[in-house]
């Protein structure tokens, strides 16, 4: 049975949401230990606790309880703690939304793949088919996934799948934790942000990534903002020769299917459909 450390990188969750999420983990066949704390902790202590959990080498996965701004503040403390106690193994991290910053950290510092998937408290809101795909991915520790969306711009591309929550990723611009690769398939999601703020964040990403780095783009759910509208607003910034897809099944929605941060990805846009394929092992 797979062993999961349920970690709290941000503020405490509601007791009811956590209870329901843990019940789903149990139903899916995961053995877990919860490190939830009902009282807020300092970023330094949260980073210390996470480092201690990692160094026990007792877990197959780290599963974030919830998102939240607090994850961003952990990064320098986490880097210091892990440099003092260098782990022999870092379990893959599971989570999305603001957990994006931790995926970026573990990729930049350790080249560790992460699973962009529901946090524990959002498991109760996810449709069963998406949960089954996530369960199979984690149990098999391998993946061969293909997702379909709409096509905004045609083409074919391959690269490393990098991204997550748009505003969280933009918050790393100019920091040592911002992910840089030669060839990137950029995937993005967000919620509760007006279109102009998403436009600002996406513009910032384009200015930060090295020229010609982004080989393709995949947009999931953006809350009340239509992805096609956002893309139209920044059309002058978009490279003309890369495939761009939108309305893919991930983000703050019931069909929040798992993606693998750092995986090799292939994106094809033909006609009015786009196809994203990722394959590999955690």
XYZ file of N, CA and C in Angstrom:
846
model
N 0.849 -1.200 0.000
C 0.000 0.000 0.000
C 0.882 1.247 0.000
N 0.560 2.189 -0.872
C 1.348 3.414 -0.976
C 1.183 4.283 0.266
N 2.278 4.898 0.682
C 2.294 5.711 1.893
C 2.334 7.193 1.507
N 1.413 7.954 2.051
C 1.276 9.369 1.708
C 1.436 10.225 2.957
N 2.281 11.253 2.851
C 2.378 12.273 3.892
C 1.477 13.428 3.491
N 0.476 13.691 4.279
C -0.455 14.788 4.009
C 0.127 16.043 4.655
N 0.611 16.958 3.842
C 1.378 18.105 4.346
C 0.577 19.402 4.242
N 0.957 20.373 5.056
C 0.240 21.647 5.122
C 1.205 22.801 4.854
N 1.444 23.128 3.580
C 2.394 24.204 3.261
C 1.801 25.601 3.400
N 0.475 25.681 3.577
C -0.183 26.983 3.678
C -1.023 27.023 4.955
N -2.014 27.876 4.987
C -2.838 28.026 6.187
C -3.705 26.793 6.431
N -4.213 26.618 7.639
C -4.990 25.420 7.977
C -6.268 25.308 7.158
N -6.697 24.071 6.872
C -7.945 23.849 6.132
C -9.129 23.809 7.089
N -10.327 23.776 6.531
C -11.493 23.545 7.379
C -11.498 22.096 7.818
N -11.947 21.864 9.017
C -11.934 20.514 9.582
C -12.791 19.562 8.751
N -13.949 20.043 8.298
C -14.859 19.192 7.525
C -14.252 18.804 6.181
N -13.668 19.782 5.470
C -13.081 19.500 4.155
C -11.918 18.528 4.277
N -11.103 18.684 5.314
C -9.978 17.782 5.525
C -10.471 16.370 5.818
N -11.468 16.259 6.669
C -12.014 14.949 7.029
C -12.537 14.213 5.804
N -13.261 14.934 4.953
C -13.802 14.315 3.739
C -12.690 13.941 2.774
N -11.672 14.793 2.656
C -10.561 14.499 1.762
C -9.778 13.278 2.208
N -9.529 13.170 3.507
C -8.811 12.014 4.032
C -9.614 10.733 3.847
N -10.914 10.833 3.960
C -11.767 9.657 3.740
C -11.660 9.174 2.296
N -11.528 10.110 1.362
C -11.378 9.728 -0.046
C -10.022 9.081 -0.281
N -8.980 9.603 0.342
C -7.658 8.968 0.235
C -7.727 7.521 0.706
N -8.420 7.313 1.807
C -8.553 5.953 2.339
C -9.336 5.072 1.379
N -10.403 5.623 0.815
C -11.215 4.855 -0.144
C -10.414 4.481 -1.387
N -9.510 5.348 -1.794
C -8.698 5.096 -2.985
C -7.552 4.128 -2.715
N -7.383 3.750 -1.460
C -6.393 2.727 -1.144
C -5.030 3.252 -0.722
N -4.970 4.510 -0.237
C -3.705 5.072 0.202
C -3.591 5.033 1.724
N -2.444 4.646 2.206
C -2.146 4.712 3.627
C -1.502 6.068 3.876
N -2.041 6.840 4.807
C -1.552 8.202 4.974
C -1.310 8.551 6.433
N -0.460 9.568 6.612
C -0.275 10.190 7.914
C -0.455 11.685 7.713
N -1.365 12.260 8.468
C -1.667 13.681 8.310
C -0.810 14.529 9.230
N -0.192 15.577 8.648
C 0.587 16.538 9.406
C -0.153 17.874 9.476
N -1.481 17.789 9.407
C -2.303 18.995 9.497
C -2.206 19.593 10.891
N -2.230 20.925 10.949
C -2.152 21.640 12.216
C -3.235 22.717 12.201
N -4.162 22.690 13.165
C -5.260 23.666 13.159
C -4.821 25.094 13.425
N -3.602 25.273 13.912
C -3.100 26.623 14.172
C -2.063 26.999 13.116
N -2.101 28.229 12.635
C -1.127 28.659 11.621
C 0.306 28.569 12.144
N 1.223 28.133 11.272
C 2.631 28.037 11.634
C 3.439 29.068 10.853
N 4.605 29.415 11.358
C 5.492 30.325 10.632
C 6.049 29.603 9.413
N 6.425 30.339 8.359
C 7.025 29.697 7.184
C 8.270 28.888 7.539
N 9.068 29.382 8.480
C 10.294 28.677 8.868
C 9.957 27.326 9.494
N 8.952 27.304 10.375
C 8.594 26.038 11.018
C 7.978 25.076 10.015
N 7.118 25.576 9.116
C 6.492 24.717 8.101
C 7.556 24.087 7.205
N 8.568 24.868 6.844
C 9.654 24.338 6.017
C 10.458 23.295 6.785
N 10.706 23.568 8.065
C 11.430 22.607 8.911
C 10.663 21.293 9.005
N 9.345 21.369 9.243
C 8.531 20.162 9.368
C 8.517 19.380 8.064
N 8.370 20.075 6.939
C 8.367 19.406 5.650
C 9.697 18.708 5.398
N 10.786 19.357 5.766
C 12.110 18.744 5.613
C 12.232 17.487 6.470
N 11.724 17.547 7.682
C 11.759 16.382 8.565
C 10.935 15.238 7.980
N 9.776 15.559 7.425
C 8.933 14.532 6.798
C 9.660 13.876 5.632
N 10.296 14.682 4.809
C 11.025 14.154 3.659
C 12.161 13.244 4.113
N 12.873 13.655 5.137
C 14.056 12.905 5.572
C 13.743 11.631 6.351
N 12.473 11.409 6.670
C 12.129 10.122 7.282
C 12.228 8.984 6.284
N 12.139 9.335 4.972
C 12.147 8.332 3.893
C 11.056 7.284 4.104
N 9.946 7.707 4.700
C 8.858 6.779 5.023
C 7.671 6.886 4.078
N 7.739 7.811 3.114
C 6.565 8.078 2.299
C 6.875 7.993 0.813
N 5.857 7.569 0.063
C 5.972 7.492 -1.391
C 5.584 8.806 -2.055
N 4.692 9.570 -1.394
C 4.217 10.838 -1.954
C 4.019 11.863 -0.849
N 4.150 13.140 -1.231
C 3.755 14.260 -0.397
C 2.485 14.839 -1.014
N 1.409 14.929 -0.242
C 0.142 15.406 -0.808
C -0.278 16.657 -0.055
N -0.326 17.783 -0.730
C -0.673 19.046 -0.088
C -2.145 19.061 0.311
N -2.417 19.562 1.500
C -3.791 19.628 1.993
C -4.598 20.637 1.205
N -4.015 21.792 0.958
C -4.706 22.867 0.237
C -3.672 23.786 -0.397
N -4.143 24.689 -1.237
C -3.271 25.698 -1.804
C -3.177 26.874 -0.839
N -2.884 28.052 -1.370
C -2.795 29.223 -0.508
C -1.454 29.916 -0.630
N -1.454 31.208 -0.389
C -0.269 32.055 -0.568
C 0.907 31.602 0.295
N 0.644 30.960 1.426
C 1.708 30.592 2.351
C 2.801 29.741 1.743
N 2.470 28.956 0.728
C 3.472 28.082 0.104
C 4.634 28.884 -0.469
N 4.350 30.064 -1.005
C 5.401 30.897 -1.587
C 6.434 31.305 -0.543
N 5.993 31.585 0.663
C 6.897 32.075 1.712
C 7.808 30.979 2.259
N 7.489 29.720 1.966
C 8.310 28.614 2.455
C 9.645 28.491 1.733
N 9.704 28.952 0.489
C 10.803 28.560 -0.389
C 12.205 28.833 0.145
N 12.545 30.031 0.601
C 13.927 30.221 1.082
C 14.240 29.394 2.329
N 13.256 29.221 3.201
C 13.461 28.396 4.404
C 13.610 26.925 4.032
N 12.832 26.505 3.050
C 12.910 25.115 2.608
C 14.250 24.834 1.951
N 14.733 25.783 1.175
C 16.040 25.617 0.538
C 17.146 25.511 1.593
N 17.083 26.332 2.604
C 18.089 26.285 3.662
C 18.021 24.969 4.430
N 16.810 24.548 4.785
C 16.649 23.326 5.570
C 17.110 22.095 4.795
N 16.785 22.033 3.512
C 17.172 20.874 2.711
C 18.659 20.876 2.378
N 19.287 22.047 2.401
C 20.739 22.093 2.174
C 21.504 21.593 3.390
N 20.891 21.742 4.574
C 21.526 21.265 5.804
C 21.304 19.772 6.001
N 20.113 19.324 5.646
C 19.779 17.896 5.744
C 19.443 17.389 4.351
N 20.461 17.033 3.616
C 20.255 16.636 2.231
C 19.570 15.268 2.167
N 18.364 15.229 1.601
C 17.619 13.970 1.574
C 18.145 13.023 0.504
N 18.063 11.737 0.786
C 18.451 10.737 -0.205
C 17.334 10.497 -1.209
N 16.098 10.818 -0.806
C 14.952 10.632 -1.688
C 13.905 11.679 -1.359
N 13.384 12.338 -2.397
C 12.292 13.288 -2.224
C 11.050 12.715 -2.896
N 10.002 12.425 -2.150
C 8.784 11.886 -2.756
C 8.148 12.910 -3.693
N 7.512 12.461 -4.760
C 6.808 13.396 -5.628
C 5.716 14.144 -4.861
N 5.578 15.409 -5.174
C 4.575 16.258 -4.546
C 3.297 16.250 -5.381
N 2.150 16.211 -4.704
C 0.845 16.249 -5.362
C 0.112 17.506 -4.923
N -0.435 18.243 -5.878
C -1.201 19.436 -5.559
C -1.268 20.370 -6.753
N -2.102 21.396 -6.647
C -2.214 22.375 -7.737
C -2.496 23.738 -7.122
N -2.924 24.679 -7.943
C -3.156 26.051 -7.502
C -1.844 26.638 -6.975
N -1.818 27.197 -5.763
C -0.602 27.817 -5.243
C 0.510 26.816 -4.955
N 0.188 25.535 -4.929
C 1.211 24.502 -4.756
C 2.184 24.525 -5.943
N 1.791 25.213 -7.006
C 2.654 25.396 -8.172
C 4.056 25.861 -7.786
N 4.151 26.756 -6.805
C 5.470 27.292 -6.438
C 6.367 26.194 -5.862
N 5.781 25.219 -5.180
C 6.567 24.113 -4.644
C 6.982 23.153 -5.750
N 6.096 22.942 -6.731
C 6.491 22.135 -7.893
C 7.700 22.772 -8.580
N 7.658 24.081 -8.727
C 8.778 24.787 -9.363
C 10.051 24.625 -8.537
N 9.932 24.752 -7.231
C 11.092 24.633 -6.349
C 11.735 23.253 -6.477
N 10.942 22.208 -6.360
C 11.496 20.850 -6.399
C 12.053 20.509 -7.782
N 11.493 21.104 -8.821
C 12.029 20.873 -10.163
C 13.351 21.619 -10.340
N 13.386 22.879 -9.962
C 14.598 23.682 -10.134
C 15.773 23.171 -9.304
N 15.480 22.754 -8.088
C 16.560 22.361 -7.192
C 16.936 20.882 -7.292
N 15.965 20.030 -7.606
C 16.222 18.588 -7.558
C 15.780 17.840 -8.817
N 15.251 18.557 -9.804
C 14.722 17.923 -11.018
C 13.701 16.829 -10.663
N 12.854 17.161 -9.705
C 11.857 16.219 -9.226
C 10.523 16.455 -9.918
N 9.999 15.411 -10.557
C 8.684 15.513 -11.166
C 7.624 15.710 -10.091
N 6.593 16.455 -10.417
C 5.477 16.660 -9.501
C 4.160 16.358 -10.184
N 3.147 16.074 -9.392
C 1.825 15.742 -9.934
C 0.889 16.923 -9.704
N 0.545 17.593 -10.796
C -0.425 18.699 -10.738
C -1.816 18.068 -10.709
N -2.405 18.021 -9.524
C -3.650 17.295 -9.305
C -4.348 17.884 -8.089
N -5.583 17.482 -7.812
C -6.322 18.070 -6.683
C -5.582 17.975 -5.355
N -5.677 19.030 -4.554
C -5.210 18.977 -3.174
C -6.216 18.171 -2.370
N -5.837 17.808 -1.156
C -6.685 16.900 -0.360
C -8.084 17.465 -0.139
N -8.188 18.735 0.212
C -9.515 19.277 0.540
C -10.413 19.439 -0.684
N -9.843 19.400 -1.886
C -10.670 19.532 -3.092
C -11.048 18.184 -3.696
N -10.579 17.078 -3.109
C -10.880 15.756 -3.647
C -12.384 15.491 -3.682
N -13.099 16.020 -2.703
C -14.547 15.794 -2.632
C -15.305 16.460 -3.774
N -14.661 17.384 -4.482
C -15.313 18.119 -5.564
C -14.972 17.553 -6.942
N -14.092 16.557 -6.993
C -13.581 16.050 -8.267
C -14.410 14.866 -8.745
N -14.679 14.828 -10.038
C -15.471 13.723 -10.592
C -14.705 12.414 -10.498
N -15.453 11.323 -10.426
C -14.872 10.018 -10.153
C -13.893 9.578 -11.234
N -14.162 9.873 -12.476
C -13.263 9.447 -13.556
C -11.887 10.083 -13.408
N -11.846 11.352 -13.046
C -10.568 12.027 -12.833
C -9.829 11.427 -11.644
N -10.564 11.071 -10.596
C -9.947 10.425 -9.436
C -9.348 9.076 -9.811
N -10.026 8.331 -10.655
C -9.533 7.023 -11.070
C -8.249 7.142 -11.888
N -8.180 8.150 -12.755
C -6.954 8.373 -13.532
C -5.802 8.723 -12.603
N -6.073 9.580 -11.619
C -5.043 9.953 -10.648
C -4.609 8.748 -9.823
N -5.559 7.957 -9.384
C -5.252 6.762 -8.595
C -4.346 5.811 -9.368
N -4.668 5.574 -10.632
C -3.864 4.666 -11.455
C -2.456 5.212 -11.656
N -2.347 6.510 -11.900
C -1.031 7.127 -12.097
C -0.153 6.934 -10.865
N -0.714 7.195 -9.687
C 0.069 7.116 -8.453
C 0.409 5.684 -8.083
N -0.506 4.775 -8.305
C -0.254 3.382 -7.951
C 0.765 2.735 -8.886
N 0.672 3.050 -10.170
C 1.574 2.445 -11.141
C 2.914 3.168 -11.200
N 2.936 4.429 -10.717
C 4.129 5.283 -10.767
C 4.649 5.449 -12.196
N 3.754 5.311 -13.132
C 4.070 5.558 -14.539
C 2.846 6.188 -15.162
N 3.032 6.813 -16.307
C 1.896 7.501 -16.919
C 2.037 7.520 -18.434
N 0.920 7.430 -19.075
C 0.796 7.542 -20.531
C -0.564 8.175 -20.768
N -0.600 9.504 -20.700
C -1.855 10.243 -20.673
C -2.012 11.110 -21.914
N -3.216 11.151 -22.438
C -3.535 12.024 -23.559
C -4.804 12.794 -23.230
N -4.748 14.109 -23.348
C -5.902 14.956 -23.090
C -6.206 15.783 -24.336
N -7.483 16.131 -24.469
C -7.928 16.875 -25.650
C -8.583 18.186 -25.245
N -8.299 19.224 -26.028
C -8.934 20.517 -25.830
C -9.209 21.168 -27.173
N -9.535 22.429 -27.138
C -9.796 23.177 -28.361
C -8.494 23.799 -28.876
N -8.463 24.077 -30.156
C -7.249 24.608 -30.777
C -7.387 26.104 -31.041
N -6.452 26.877 -30.517
C -6.399 28.306 -30.807
C -5.403 28.582 -31.919
N -4.334 27.804 -31.942
C -3.284 27.968 -32.947
C -2.711 26.599 -33.278
N -2.622 26.279 -34.551
C -2.207 24.952 -34.980
C -0.683 24.802 -34.947
N -0.263 23.530 -34.930
C 1.157 23.230 -34.961
C 1.481 21.980 -34.172
N 2.758 21.628 -34.153
C 3.241 20.479 -33.399
C 4.466 20.895 -32.600
N 4.564 20.370 -31.376
C 5.696 20.748 -30.531
C 5.959 19.682 -29.481
N 7.192 19.694 -28.983
C 7.554 18.846 -27.847
C 8.381 19.682 -26.888
N 8.356 19.299 -25.628
C 9.115 20.030 -24.622
C 8.817 19.502 -23.242
N 9.387 20.156 -22.243
C 9.157 19.792 -20.851
C 7.895 20.504 -20.372
N 6.989 19.753 -19.762
C 5.721 20.318 -19.295
C 5.969 21.116 -18.008
N 5.823 22.425 -18.115
C 6.088 23.341 -17.007
C 4.895 24.272 -16.852
N 4.490 24.535 -15.615
C 3.405 25.491 -15.424
C 2.599 25.221 -14.174
N 1.310 25.494 -14.267
C 0.400 25.365 -13.137
C -0.425 26.625 -13.010
N -0.576 27.101 -11.787
C -1.351 28.305 -11.547
C -0.637 29.531 -12.114
N -1.324 30.280 -12.952
C -0.702 31.378 -13.696
C -0.152 32.459 -12.775
N -0.963 32.966 -11.839
C -0.482 34.052 -10.987
C 0.611 33.573 -10.030
N 0.551 32.323 -9.605
C 1.605 31.785 -8.738
C 2.918 31.672 -9.506
N 2.834 31.197 -10.737
C 4.040 31.081 -11.559
C 4.640 32.458 -11.825
N 3.782 33.444 -12.106
C 4.270 34.801 -12.359
C 4.936 35.389 -11.117
N 4.486 34.968 -9.927
C 5.075 35.493 -8.695
C 6.521 35.053 -8.514
N 6.959 34.048 -9.266
C 8.338 33.565 -9.183
C 9.265 34.251 -10.175
N 8.710 35.054 -11.057
C 9.545 35.748 -12.040
C 10.596 36.604 -11.317
N 11.842 36.475 -11.754
C 12.921 37.232 -11.146
C 13.508 36.598 -9.909
N 13.021 35.410 -9.544
C 13.556 34.703 -8.381
C 14.375 33.501 -8.854
N 15.193 32.910 -7.980
C 15.964 31.725 -8.373
C 15.123 30.479 -8.497
N 13.837 30.580 -8.179
C 12.966 29.403 -8.227
C 12.150 29.333 -9.507
N 12.324 30.312 -10.376
C 11.568 30.318 -11.627
C 12.133 29.251 -12.567
N 11.287 28.395 -13.113
C 11.771 27.283 -13.953
C 12.180 27.745 -15.344
N 13.382 27.401 -15.739
C 13.883 27.712 -17.073
C 14.340 26.421 -17.752
N 13.831 26.176 -18.930
C 14.240 25.042 -19.759
C 14.397 25.527 -21.192
N 15.095 24.775 -22.003
C 15.300 25.180 -23.393
C 14.036 25.036 -24.216
N 13.232 24.017 -23.895
C 12.000 23.775 -24.650
C 10.880 23.467 -23.673
N 9.869 24.316 -23.654
C 8.793 24.187 -22.679
C 7.435 24.089 -23.360
N 6.616 23.171 -22.868
C 5.183 23.205 -23.134
C 4.570 23.818 -21.876
N 4.059 25.013 -21.986
C 3.575 25.775 -20.837
C 2.098 25.462 -20.596
N 1.766 24.993 -19.378
C 0.353 24.746 -19.053
C -0.073 25.659 -17.918
N -1.275 26.198 -18.001
C -1.725 27.233 -17.077
C -3.178 27.047 -16.670
N -3.452 27.383 -15.414
C -4.823 27.427 -14.903
C -4.882 28.537 -13.862
N -6.110 28.984 -13.535
C -6.272 29.988 -12.490
C -7.758 30.112 -12.157
N -8.057 30.885 -11.122
C -9.451 31.079 -10.709
C -9.534 32.374 -9.910
N -10.717 32.980 -9.943
C -10.993 34.200 -9.161
C -10.061 35.352 -9.499
N -9.657 35.430 -10.756
C -8.830 36.537 -11.216
C -9.497 37.189 -12.430
N -9.601 38.518 -12.461
C -10.161 39.184 -13.653
C -9.212 39.040 -14.832
N -9.745 39.255 -16.005
C -8.981 39.034 -17.229
C -7.730 39.907 -17.283
N -7.825 41.157 -16.842
C -6.663 42.042 -16.962
C -5.513 41.578 -16.084
N -5.824 40.960 -14.932
C -4.749 40.461 -14.070
C -4.093 39.222 -14.677
N -4.884 38.376 -15.325
C -4.311 37.224 -16.004
C -3.472 37.673 -17.195
N -3.942 38.699 -17.895
C -3.176 39.242 -19.019
C -1.836 39.791 -18.532
N -1.855 40.481 -17.408
C -0.623 41.032 -16.843
C 0.343 39.908 -16.461
N -0.178 38.868 -15.799
C 0.671 37.758 -15.360
C 1.257 37.009 -16.552
N 0.449 36.788 -17.569
C 0.926 36.063 -18.739
C 1.952 36.884 -19.515
N 1.734 38.188 -19.587
C 2.712 39.076 -20.229
C 4.042 39.017 -19.478
N 3.970 38.994 -18.159
C 5.179 38.905 -17.347
C 5.927 37.598 -17.631
N 5.198 36.505 -17.801
C 5.843 35.229 -18.118
C 6.549 35.290 -19.466
N 5.887 35.875 -20.440
C 6.512 35.982 -21.762
C 7.772 36.822 -21.719
N 7.781 37.853 -20.888
C 8.976 38.689 -20.766
C 10.100 37.982 -20.002
N 9.742 37.013 -19.157
C 10.722 36.354 -18.295
C 11.352 35.134 -18.950
N 10.550 34.340 -19.623
C 11.105 33.175 -20.302
C 12.077 33.622 -21.396
N 13.119 32.836 -21.574
C 14.065 33.134 -22.642
C 13.362 33.087 -23.992
N 13.808 33.891 -24.953
C 13.182 33.876 -26.286
C 13.203 32.483 -26.897
N 12.119 32.125 -27.508
C 11.961 30.853 -28.218
C 11.903 29.645 -27.269
N 11.784 29.907 -25.967
C 11.704 28.810 -24.997
C 10.351 28.109 -25.070
N 9.273 28.874 -25.154
C 7.929 28.307 -25.141
C 7.621 27.727 -26.523
N 7.510 26.418 -26.574
C 7.258 25.712 -27.831
C 5.776 25.420 -28.041
N 4.994 25.508 -26.967
C 3.567 25.264 -27.055
C 2.900 25.701 -25.769
N 1.590 25.928 -25.823
C 0.841 26.366 -24.646
C -0.460 25.586 -24.522
N -0.798 25.273 -23.274
C -2.038 24.560 -22.964
C -2.725 25.287 -21.812
N -3.947 25.705 -22.022
C -4.696 26.401 -20.982
C -5.842 25.525 -20.490
N -5.943 25.422 -19.169
C -7.056 24.714 -18.556
C -8.130 25.702 -18.152
N -8.780 25.443 -17.040
C -9.851 26.327 -16.579
C -9.265 27.619 -16.009
N -9.881 28.738 -16.344
C -9.441 30.050 -15.853
C -10.554 30.745 -15.080
N -11.436 29.969 -14.470
C -12.531 30.552 -13.711
C -13.567 31.192 -14.620
N -13.910 32.432 -14.333
C -14.918 33.127 -15.126
C -14.350 33.735 -16.409
N -13.036 33.693 -16.553
C -12.401 34.226 -17.762
C -12.341 33.135 -18.830
N -12.786 33.463 -20.033
C -12.687 32.518 -21.145
C -11.266 32.548 -21.702
N -10.663 31.379 -21.782
C -9.273 31.297 -22.236
C -9.103 31.899 -23.624
N -10.063 31.680 -24.483
C -9.964 32.206 -25.853
C -9.944 33.728 -25.841
N -10.713 34.342 -24.944
C -10.717 35.810 -24.835
C -9.357 36.316 -24.368
N -8.772 35.634 -23.400
C -7.449 36.034 -22.909
C -6.402 35.935 -24.008
N -6.449 34.850 -24.768
C -5.481 34.667 -25.843
C -5.637 35.732 -26.927
N -6.858 36.110 -27.208
C -7.093 37.157 -28.214
C -6.503 38.490 -27.758
N -6.575 38.760 -26.452
C -6.071 40.026 -25.927
C -4.554 40.127 -26.037
N -3.867 38.984 -26.037
C -2.400 39.014 -26.099
C -1.887 38.403 -27.400
N -2.717 38.373 -28.399
C -2.324 37.727 -29.657
C -1.015 38.279 -30.202
N -0.770 39.567 -30.015
C 0.466 40.160 -30.540
C 1.709 39.640 -29.823
N 1.549 39.063 -28.612
C 2.688 38.516 -27.872
C 2.947 37.048 -28.209
N 1.966 36.384 -28.784
C 2.066 34.943 -28.998
C 2.948 34.626 -30.203
N 3.913 33.731 -30.032
C 4.681 33.285 -31.203
C 3.745 32.661 -32.229
N 3.956 32.982 -33.488
C 3.032 32.517 -34.524
C 3.216 31.047 -34.877
N 4.357 30.489 -34.535
C 4.682 29.142 -35.010
C 4.554 28.069 -33.942
N 3.807 28.324 -32.853
C 3.655 27.306 -31.814
C 2.194 26.889 -31.675
N 1.946 25.619 -31.350
C 0.565 25.190 -31.105
C 0.069 25.720 -29.766
N -1.184 26.145 -29.735
C -1.802 26.648 -28.507
C -3.185 26.024 -28.376
N -3.430 25.388 -27.241
C -4.718 24.776 -26.982
C -5.355 25.335 -25.729
N -6.681 25.246 -25.635
C -7.375 25.742 -24.447
C -8.571 24.840 -24.136
N -9.208 25.107 -23.004
C -10.325 24.287 -22.502
C -9.897 22.844 -22.252
N -8.696 22.665 -21.733
C -8.242 21.334 -21.345
C -8.771 21.013 -19.939
N -8.905 19.734 -19.609
C -9.557 19.336 -18.351
C -8.641 19.351 -17.135
N -8.269 20.538 -16.692
C -7.535 20.672 -15.440
C -7.756 22.068 -14.885
N -7.572 22.203 -13.591
C -7.784 23.480 -12.924
C -8.819 23.346 -11.819
N -9.417 24.454 -11.432
C -10.389 24.467 -10.337
C -11.774 24.037 -10.827
N -11.848 22.837 -11.331
C -13.087 22.291 -11.886
C -13.238 20.840 -11.463
N -14.424 20.276 -11.690
C -14.672 18.884 -11.309
C -13.824 17.914 -12.121
N -13.580 18.237 -13.388
C -12.749 17.357 -14.225
C -11.289 17.794 -14.171
N -10.776 17.870 -12.953
C -9.389 18.288 -12.719
C -8.482 17.066 -12.849
N -8.112 16.758 -14.088
C -7.297 15.579 -14.359
C -5.829 15.858 -14.050
N -5.073 14.820 -13.708
C -3.661 15.029 -13.339
C -2.760 15.312 -14.535
N -1.798 16.192 -14.316
C -0.693 16.433 -15.234
C 0.598 16.179 -14.458
N 1.700 16.007 -15.156
C 2.970 15.747 -14.483
C 3.955 16.868 -14.798
N 4.229 17.675 -13.795
C 5.165 18.788 -13.915
C 6.567 18.222 -14.164
N 7.196 18.660 -15.263
C 8.535 18.204 -15.599
C 8.579 17.028 -16.557
N 7.415 16.522 -16.955
C 7.370 15.381 -17.873
C 7.658 15.825 -19.300
N 8.087 14.881 -20.123
C 8.223 15.148 -21.548
C 6.835 15.169 -22.163
N 6.550 16.208 -22.920
C 5.193 16.403 -23.436
C 5.211 16.653 -24.935
N 4.116 16.265 -25.561
C 3.920 16.477 -26.996
C 2.563 17.140 -27.191
N 2.541 18.201 -27.980
C 1.306 18.949 -28.215
C 1.067 19.085 -29.706
N -0.132 18.724 -30.114
C -0.520 18.822 -31.522
C -1.823 19.605 -31.616
N -1.837 20.608 -32.469
C -3.054 21.354 -32.758
C -3.394 21.228 -34.225
N -4.523 20.602 -34.514
C -4.966 20.386 -35.894
C -6.452 20.705 -35.988
N -6.815 21.462 -36.996
C -8.220 21.814 -37.144
C -8.691 22.603 -35.937
N -9.769 22.137 -35.317
C -10.267 22.839 -34.134
C -9.983 22.101 -32.836
N -9.106 21.068 -32.881
C -8.792 20.279 -31.689
C -7.293 20.281 -31.397
N -6.966 20.208 -30.103
C -5.581 20.092 -29.653
C -5.441 18.833 -28.802
N -4.279 18.210 -28.889
C -4.029 16.980 -28.143
C -2.700 17.116 -27.397
N -2.739 16.860 -26.099
C -1.544 16.881 -25.260
C -1.258 15.463 -24.796
N -0.015 15.001 -24.994
C 0.374 13.664 -24.593
C 1.600 13.747 -23.694
N 1.518 13.076 -22.537
C 2.676 12.985 -21.645
C 2.893 11.529 -21.275
N 4.157 11.152 -21.203
C 4.491 9.762 -20.927
C 5.788 9.685 -20.145
N 5.850 8.778 -19.155
C 7.070 8.616 -18.390
C 6.821 7.913 -17.071
N 7.734 8.107 -16.128
C 7.644 7.489 -14.810
C 7.958 8.516 -13.737
N 7.274 8.397 -12.599
C 7.518 9.303 -11.468
C 8.794 8.869 -10.734
